[in-house]
Amino acid sequence: MTSSFLTFAPSRPARVAAAALALLGSLSMAASAQVQAAAAAMPGASAPAEYRLGSGDVLRITVYQNQDLTLETRVSESGVISFPLLGSIRIGGLSATQAEKLIADGLRDGNFVKNPQVTVVVLQVKGNQASVLGQVNRPGRYPIETADMRLTDLLANAGGIAVTGAEVLVLSGTRNGQPYRLEIDLPRIFAAGGREQDVLIQNGDVIWVERAPMVYIYGEVQRPGPMRLERGMTLMQSLATGGGITQRGTEKGIRVHRKGPDGKVEVLQLPMDEGLKDGDVVYVKESLF
């Protein structure tokens, strides 16, 4: 008996579908490879920096299934703690993860605990602090709870700039063992490309917020008195802020008293679109007619 075998060729639609599936598979593999390569090229790019332990920090240290090794302690001024079985351990400047590993290695190497699982929790941050002084809503010292705390974070903790505060701040501290001072224009931080102005805060930094520049207006105006000098404020804008000139006042009688570099006061007659300076005193005279 002769046997025969029949071979069926796939139809054109089936061949097209198979080719499409193969192409999609190769594209998916290529995309996955690109993602893995990008992740390998940026190790830890998304991992935030850890807080570094400092003197005065209060810690809770626990060792799993070893209640007798549970400890609440404060880091000394020299960055040292005293831990059961291990004695004095220097953890100042380490992250919590590094401190956990240091203690675990000591317990394992000393044959105290076979496979120690150590947890370090920061209960109070005292070792790394920065101060905010001047015209803010809540001046004082604040803990630096994260290694990537920025200027705006610290200002937010202090309740933000007060109504009487200026827009230019002064940050002082130390960097690389050298005195450090930086003037920062706060509105520029929120402008395009201003992220560089939002600097990282380090232990011991002090932010000083000066009182906002002021001008003073008196004479024949509706609301005489001091007023905040806004950026770019002109003489006309200051008069408008003061409610305008009264019916007895005259624009021809407006004089600006300005203190010069030598401390002497000059009396100026400025055009209405001229900008004012901090400390200017605007006087509006009474009309003679």
XYZ file of C-alpha atoms in Angstrom:
289
model
C 0.000 0.000 0.000
C 1.269 3.357 -0.913
C 0.816 6.080 1.676
C 0.628 9.722 0.747
C 1.153 12.856 2.846
C -0.713 16.043 2.187
C 0.989 19.380 3.000
C -1.213 22.406 3.589
C 0.397 25.831 2.892
C -0.867 28.594 5.193
C -3.104 31.181 3.648
C -1.867 34.752 3.018
C -3.811 36.297 5.961
C -2.312 33.735 8.330
C 1.204 34.457 7.085
C 0.677 38.202 7.562
C -0.606 37.719 11.137
C 2.347 35.490 12.032
C 4.821 38.052 10.675
C 3.139 40.836 12.631
C 3.306 38.834 15.864
C 6.975 38.091 15.294
C 7.694 41.792 14.651
C 5.839 42.849 17.812
C 7.767 40.287 19.808
C 11.118 41.548 18.555
C 10.133 45.174 19.221
C 9.025 44.290 22.764
C 12.326 42.534 23.441
C 14.283 45.520 22.068
C 12.304 47.973 24.194
C 12.825 45.828 27.278
C 16.560 45.701 26.582
C 16.678 49.493 26.215
C 14.851 49.989 29.527
C 17.210 47.590 31.303
C 20.249 49.330 29.781
C 18.962 52.737 30.863
C 18.329 51.475 34.386
C 21.829 50.016 34.531
C 23.332 53.273 33.302
C 21.712 55.231 36.152
C 22.153 53.162 39.291
C 20.260 54.590 42.241
C 19.044 57.591 40.224
C 15.610 57.424 41.852
C 16.852 56.509 45.326
C 16.732 59.483 47.706
C 19.744 60.211 49.891
C 19.422 58.924 53.462
C 19.533 61.055 56.584
C 22.891 61.016 58.373
C 22.811 60.412 62.128
C 24.192 63.216 64.273
C 24.933 64.054 67.893
C 21.788 64.441 69.991
C 19.631 62.176 67.814
C 17.438 59.786 69.817
C 17.352 56.257 68.382
C 15.431 53.040 68.983
C 17.491 49.963 68.105
C 15.853 46.538 67.970
C 17.226 43.101 67.157
C 14.613 40.637 65.897
C 13.751 37.939 68.463
C 16.240 39.434 70.943
C 14.224 41.658 73.260
C 17.122 42.023 75.678
C 19.029 43.897 72.952
C 16.284 46.491 72.380
C 17.657 49.919 73.219
C 16.607 53.579 73.175
C 19.636 55.832 73.270
C 20.946 59.244 72.347
C 23.949 59.782 70.099
C 26.718 61.498 72.077
C 28.465 64.701 71.068
C 31.277 62.573 69.618
C 28.816 60.524 67.526
C 29.056 57.397 69.731
C 26.432 55.140 71.333
C 26.860 52.345 73.854
C 25.244 49.071 72.732
C 24.888 45.864 74.779
C 27.620 43.270 74.121
C 29.412 45.591 71.685
C 30.268 48.564 73.890
C 30.897 51.939 72.270
C 30.038 52.217 68.567
C 30.653 55.289 66.431
C 27.611 55.846 64.225
C 27.737 59.633 63.795
C 27.667 60.495 60.111
C 26.218 57.116 59.118
C 22.782 56.527 57.673
C 20.312 54.348 59.576
C 20.934 51.536 57.083
C 24.695 51.730 57.597
C 24.250 51.777 61.380
C 22.048 48.662 61.167
C 24.716 46.838 59.194
C 27.484 47.947 61.588
C 25.619 46.609 64.626
C 24.558 43.426 62.848
C 28.134 42.706 61.754
C 29.363 43.230 65.315
C 26.799 40.835 66.763
C 27.534 38.226 64.093
C 31.315 38.505 64.195
C 31.288 38.302 67.989
C 29.156 35.138 67.874
C 26.486 36.838 69.994
C 23.637 36.405 67.495
C 23.786 33.920 64.641
C 21.783 35.869 62.053
C 20.957 39.305 63.530
C 18.258 41.438 61.941
C 18.778 44.962 63.264
C 16.424 47.922 62.899
C 17.397 51.525 63.701
C 14.604 54.094 63.987
C 15.256 57.812 64.551
C 12.810 58.974 67.239
C 14.030 62.568 67.511
C 16.227 64.512 65.105
C 18.568 66.736 67.099
C 21.940 66.266 65.470
C 21.251 68.022 62.169
C 19.390 71.302 62.437
C 19.097 74.621 60.655
C 17.729 77.976 61.792
C 15.291 80.398 60.196
C 15.390 83.925 61.591
C 13.914 87.302 60.789
C 10.622 88.011 59.053
C 9.065 84.534 58.953
C 5.879 83.313 60.608
C 7.558 80.764 62.914
C 11.259 81.565 63.429
C 13.378 78.965 65.193
C 15.560 75.873 64.804
C 14.276 73.010 62.666
C 15.560 69.455 62.198
C 16.979 68.409 58.855
C 15.063 65.141 58.606
C 16.123 64.230 55.085
C 19.466 64.509 53.356
C 17.886 66.329 50.411
C 16.075 69.085 52.343
C 16.094 72.306 50.331
C 15.647 75.980 51.114
C 11.941 75.977 50.266
C 11.363 72.940 52.531
C 12.936 74.738 55.483
C 10.942 77.920 54.807
C 7.754 75.865 54.662
C 8.556 74.418 58.101
C 8.937 77.981 59.382
C 5.478 78.911 58.074
C 6.724 80.847 55.066
C 7.746 84.480 54.679
C 5.766 86.932 56.812
C 3.893 89.843 55.246
C 6.696 92.137 56.387
C 9.419 89.907 54.901
C 11.632 90.725 51.954
C 11.928 88.658 48.796
C 15.723 88.378 49.002
C 17.043 85.955 51.637
C 20.516 85.361 53.037
C 21.771 81.816 53.648
C 24.903 81.464 55.766
C 26.781 78.433 57.020
C 29.871 76.430 56.156
C 30.790 74.419 53.075
C 33.956 72.304 52.936
C 35.102 73.868 56.188
C 34.885 77.410 54.792
C 32.413 80.211 55.671
C 29.536 80.283 53.211
C 27.113 83.103 52.371
C 24.567 83.262 49.580
C 21.892 85.823 48.694
C 18.828 84.177 47.167
C 16.042 85.896 45.244
C 13.038 83.827 46.324
C 10.743 84.549 43.320
C 13.500 83.381 40.942
C 13.329 79.876 42.421
C 9.838 79.467 40.977
C 10.712 80.944 37.593
C 11.736 78.775 34.654
C 15.189 77.308 35.271
C 15.324 78.577 38.847
C 15.708 75.197 40.526
C 19.422 75.827 41.077
C 18.531 78.640 43.495
C 16.684 76.152 45.730
C 19.896 75.019 47.413
C 20.390 72.024 49.699
C 20.363 72.777 53.424
C 23.170 71.479 55.625
C 23.644 71.169 59.365
C 24.157 74.544 61.044
C 22.795 76.649 58.172
C 20.996 79.895 59.036
C 18.424 81.616 56.835
C 17.916 85.320 57.509
C 14.839 87.076 56.138
C 15.233 90.849 56.223
C 12.326 93.227 56.641
C 10.799 94.231 53.315
C 11.864 97.615 51.890
C 9.494 100.403 52.839
C 8.527 103.862 51.603
C 6.671 106.516 53.540
C 4.042 108.873 52.208
C 2.475 111.847 53.963
C 0.828 115.161 53.288
C -2.250 115.538 51.106
C -2.970 111.857 50.419
C -5.946 109.764 51.439
C -4.015 107.178 53.477
C -0.654 108.521 54.652
C 1.850 106.263 56.373
C 4.398 103.527 55.649
C 3.873 101.026 52.837
C 5.719 98.050 51.427
C 7.920 98.927 48.459
C 6.993 96.381 45.814
C 9.516 95.468 43.170
C 9.619 98.192 40.505
C 7.093 100.424 42.286
C 6.905 103.911 40.761
C 5.974 107.204 42.358
C 2.522 107.042 40.749
C 1.927 103.536 42.083
C 2.862 104.609 45.602
C 0.344 107.457 45.425
C -2.301 105.023 44.208
C -1.496 102.684 47.101
C -1.975 105.630 49.435
C -5.468 106.220 48.037
C -4.462 109.081 45.750
C -4.060 112.795 46.264
C -6.746 114.653 48.190
C -8.707 117.524 46.659
C -6.394 119.954 48.417
C -3.221 118.318 47.098
C -1.366 118.950 43.860
C 0.936 116.858 41.708
C 3.189 119.870 41.255
C 3.898 119.848 44.968
C 5.153 116.256 45.212
C 8.664 115.927 46.626
C 10.688 112.786 47.381
C 13.146 112.878 50.270
C 15.930 110.360 49.677
C 18.990 109.626 51.803
C 22.212 109.515 49.798
C 25.293 107.313 50.315
C 26.818 110.008 52.521
C 23.769 109.994 54.817
C 22.504 113.396 53.673
C 18.879 113.713 52.612
C 18.172 115.061 49.135
C 14.841 116.596 48.105
C 13.941 115.431 44.599
C 11.156 116.228 42.168
C 10.692 112.982 40.282
C 8.493 112.141 37.271
C 5.487 109.950 38.010
C 6.983 106.907 36.266
C 10.245 107.083 38.240
C 10.984 104.127 40.514
C 11.251 104.591 44.273
C 13.942 103.257 46.597
C 13.912 101.762 50.062
C 13.469 104.472 52.688
C 12.105 107.134 50.337
C 9.699 109.627 51.904
C 7.038 111.059 49.565
C 5.474 114.391 50.545
C 2.450 115.833 48.778
C 2.020 119.576 49.337
C -1.262 121.420 49.611
C -2.334 123.395 46.564
C -2.116 127.164 46.913
C -5.284 127.720 44.904
